[in-house]
Amino acid sequence: MKILVVGSGGREHAIVWKLCKSQRVSSIYCAPGNAGTAEIAQNVDISADDVEGLLGFAKEKGIDLTIVGPEVALVMGITDMFEAEGLKIFGPDKMCSRLEGSKAFSKEFMIRNNIPTGKYEEYTDFDEAVKNVDKFGYPIVIKADGLAAGKGVLIETERVEAVKDLENIMLSKVFGESGKKVVIEEFLSGIEASILCFVDGKTIVPMTSAQDYKKIFDDDMGPNTGGMGSYSPSMIYDEELSNRVEREILTPIIDGFKNEGMNFKGILFVGLMIGSEGPKVLEFNVRFGDPETQSVLTRLETDLVDIIESIIEGRLDQQEIKWSDKKTVCVGMASKGYPGMYEKGKEITGFDKVDSDVMVFHAGTRLEDGKVLTNGGRVLGVTAYGESIEEARNKAYENVRKIQFEGAQYRSDIGKIIGR
Ligand code: AMP
Ligand code: GLY
């Protein structure tokens, strides 16, 4: 099979890495990819949101299956376009992708289907939003309704700051049209867990659990990032909690899809906050999580192509899915200054010293004259196995220290339980 993977992050490198293990795959293209995917696939210079370009490429090369990493193309309707041309693609259609494309749509879906989530209100009028901003007390969570590249969620402890956020989002439009509407939401405390699920419209199968570390500094201090690391499985996600999530959240989701005529086929990422009142949904994403994928797919023993085909063909209920008992920890290495301003183009060295059983997934990297250079805020995800999380963590950090680039920063507590 010829496969096209869309995207250029650590998630896509991990997907390509996993596809390389499949007997069924003959060639892999990655658009646009990074220096890591270039080593094991063929990079194609088409951006992840250029759906016309991707469609043209898939037709020209006779691609048998396209796997979409990031949300933008899905929300734009890449799946509908490929399917209309008879091309096989993995990811939900435009209608289902609204679960990520609009936070208000996603909240309304949860309320209609009795899925536990924080209280919220949505506003399109700035004055109304300001008038009601204190309604749920502080801290308060303010979200731009549309896509904002992971930056559209703001948590404030004071009214002045919250009003400033509303001004920025609704009046100054710092997130563009994504901020035409805002969701103001009750702050939920607890420990987060990420449950990525395979969904074929009729059946929802959760993957092994993971935890993502969103803040830039240790102990969850500092601003939000796209994710500074992850580990799997989550230490708090035991059998009792897993059963409860199946019963209270996953079953209502799949029933909701059926009742509302949503033929969701792809990955549904359920972001959970586990607090004193039990698990509540923070958000849905309609694709693999980044950096969760790096610690989750490395534990998947089944051929990913088999699972994807079973989803596209609507027979996920008969598909076997096996997970390794080994644990994984993925430590993110970022550029100096990230998630604020940062420089690119720093040479990365030390790859040759990394242990052979450790995966260094690339995110913001590029190749130039045989050298690997930094090319983004999130640069690498060093992922290691262990019999325990602690063993995996020690191994990951040992290898992180072998890799160098100017200004490299990473958290030292990935794989430890952090909650609020
Ligand atoms: P998102 O961009 O939707 O993934 O949200 C980013 C992060 O913001 C989540 O992973 C949480 O850490 C945090 N977050 C979102 N909603 C809430 C909430 N209602 N209460 C507390 N934290 C939240
Ligand atoms: N790790 C969260 C996300 O992929 O949005």
mmCIF file of N, CA and C and ligand atoms in Angstrom, residues 103 141 143 150 153 155 185-188 192 214-215 224 273 282-283 285 420, ligand 1:
data_model
loop_
_atom_site.group_PDB
_atom_site.id
_atom_site.type_symbol
_atom_site.label_atom_id
_atom_site.label_comp_id
_atom_site.label_asym_id
_atom_site.label_seq_id
_atom_site.Cartn_x
_atom_site.Cartn_y
_atom_site.Cartn_z
ATOM 1 N N LYS A 103 -15.940 25.090 19.734
ATOM 2 C CA LYS A 103 -16.056 24.667 21.131
ATOM 3 C C LYS A 103 -17.511 24.745 21.592
ATOM 4 N N VAL A 141 -12.307 30.180 32.797
ATOM 5 C CA VAL A 141 -11.693 29.701 31.557
ATOM 6 C C VAL A 141 -12.395 30.370 30.378
ATOM 7 N N LYS A 143 -12.529 30.623 26.211
ATOM 8 C CA LYS A 143 -12.074 29.915 25.010
ATOM 9 C C LYS A 143 -12.614 30.579 23.752
ATOM 10 N N GLY A 150 -4.137 25.580 19.402
ATOM 11 C CA GLY A 150 -3.836 25.212 20.791
ATOM 12 C C GLY A 150 -3.649 26.398 21.721
ATOM 13 N N VAL A 153 -7.220 28.793 24.620
ATOM 14 C CA VAL A 153 -7.795 28.585 25.952
ATOM 15 C C VAL A 153 -7.030 29.440 26.956
ATOM 16 N N ILE A 155 -6.865 30.954 30.959
ATOM 17 C CA ILE A 155 -7.359 30.767 32.326
ATOM 18 C C ILE A 155 -6.947 31.990 33.130
ATOM 19 N N GLU A 185 -16.211 29.354 30.616
ATOM 20 C CA GLU A 185 -16.416 28.044 31.228
ATOM 21 C C GLU A 185 -15.927 27.996 32.660
ATOM 22 N N GLU A 186 -16.637 27.251 33.445
ATOM 23 C CA GLU A 186 -16.256 26.976 34.826
ATOM 24 C C GLU A 186 -14.872 26.315 34.840
ATOM 25 N N PHE A 187 -14.015 26.704 35.784
ATOM 26 C CA PHE A 187 -12.690 26.096 35.912
ATOM 27 C C PHE A 187 -12.826 24.756 36.634
ATOM 28 N N LEU A 188 -12.264 23.728 36.047
ATOM 29 C CA LEU A 188 -12.321 22.407 36.674
ATOM 30 C C LEU A 188 -10.944 22.078 37.232
ATOM 31 N N GLU A 192 -5.518 15.676 34.838
ATOM 32 C CA GLU A 192 -5.992 15.430 33.465
ATOM 33 C C GLU A 192 -5.605 14.041 32.971
ATOM 34 N N LYS A 214 0.931 20.259 29.620
ATOM 35 C CA LYS A 214 0.686 21.420 28.755
ATOM 36 C C LYS A 214 1.548 22.636 29.077
ATOM 37 N N LYS A 215 1.883 22.817 30.365
ATOM 38 C CA LYS A 215 2.584 24.042 30.748
ATOM 39 C C LYS A 215 4.080 23.943 30.437
ATOM 40 N N ASN A 224 0.628 27.987 28.732
ATOM 41 C CA ASN A 224 0.319 26.760 28.009
ATOM 42 C C ASN A 224 1.177 26.637 26.760
ATOM 43 N N MET A 273 -10.854 15.805 32.776
ATOM 44 C CA MET A 273 -10.354 16.272 34.065
ATOM 45 C C MET A 273 -10.962 15.351 35.109
ATOM 46 N N LEU A 282 -13.102 17.944 29.198
ATOM 47 C CA LEU A 282 -12.583 19.293 28.982
ATOM 48 C C LEU A 282 -12.758 19.684 27.529
ATOM 49 N N GLU A 283 -12.501 18.718 26.652
ATOM 50 C CA GLU A 283 -12.537 19.044 25.229
ATOM 51 C C GLU A 283 -12.521 17.769 24.401
ATOM 52 N N ASN A 285 -11.006 16.457 20.608
ATOM 53 C CA ASN A 285 -10.261 16.722 19.386
ATOM 54 C C ASN A 285 -10.612 15.596 18.432
ATOM 55 N N ARG A 420 -3.940 19.913 39.905
ATOM 56 C CA ARG A 420 -4.230 21.194 40.542
ATOM 57 C C ARG A 420 -5.426 21.048 41.458
HETATM 58 P P1 AMP B 1 -7.536 22.675 24.858
HETATM 59 O O1 AMP B 1 -6.757 23.633 24.001
HETATM 60 O O2 AMP B 1 -8.994 22.736 24.636
HETATM 61 O O3 AMP B 1 -6.863 21.339 24.783
HETATM 62 O O4 AMP B 1 -7.346 23.089 26.365
HETATM 63 C C1 AMP B 1 -6.056 23.307 26.796
HETATM 64 C C2 AMP B 1 -5.906 23.047 28.246
HETATM 65 O O5 AMP B 1 -6.600 24.034 28.991
HETATM 66 C C3 AMP B 1 -6.484 21.725 28.732
HETATM 67 O O6 AMP B 1 -5.639 20.644 28.488
HETATM 68 C C4 AMP B 1 -6.594 22.045 30.217
HETATM 69 O O7 AMP B 1 -5.332 21.970 30.832
HETATM 70 C C5 AMP B 1 -7.026 23.491 30.210
HETATM 71 N N1 AMP B 1 -8.484 23.622 30.337
HETATM 72 C C6 AMP B 1 -9.410 23.684 29.358
HETATM 73 N N2 AMP B 1 -10.651 23.813 29.873
HETATM 74 C C7 AMP B 1 -10.517 23.848 31.215
HETATM 75 C C8 AMP B 1 -11.444 23.958 32.311
HETATM 76 N N3 AMP B 1 -12.751 24.095 32.135
HETATM 77 N N4 AMP B 1 -10.927 23.943 33.565
HETATM 78 C C9 AMP B 1 -9.599 23.821 33.760
HETATM 79 N N5 AMP B 1 -8.691 23.722 32.787
HETATM 80 C C10 AMP B 1 -9.127 23.731 31.525
#
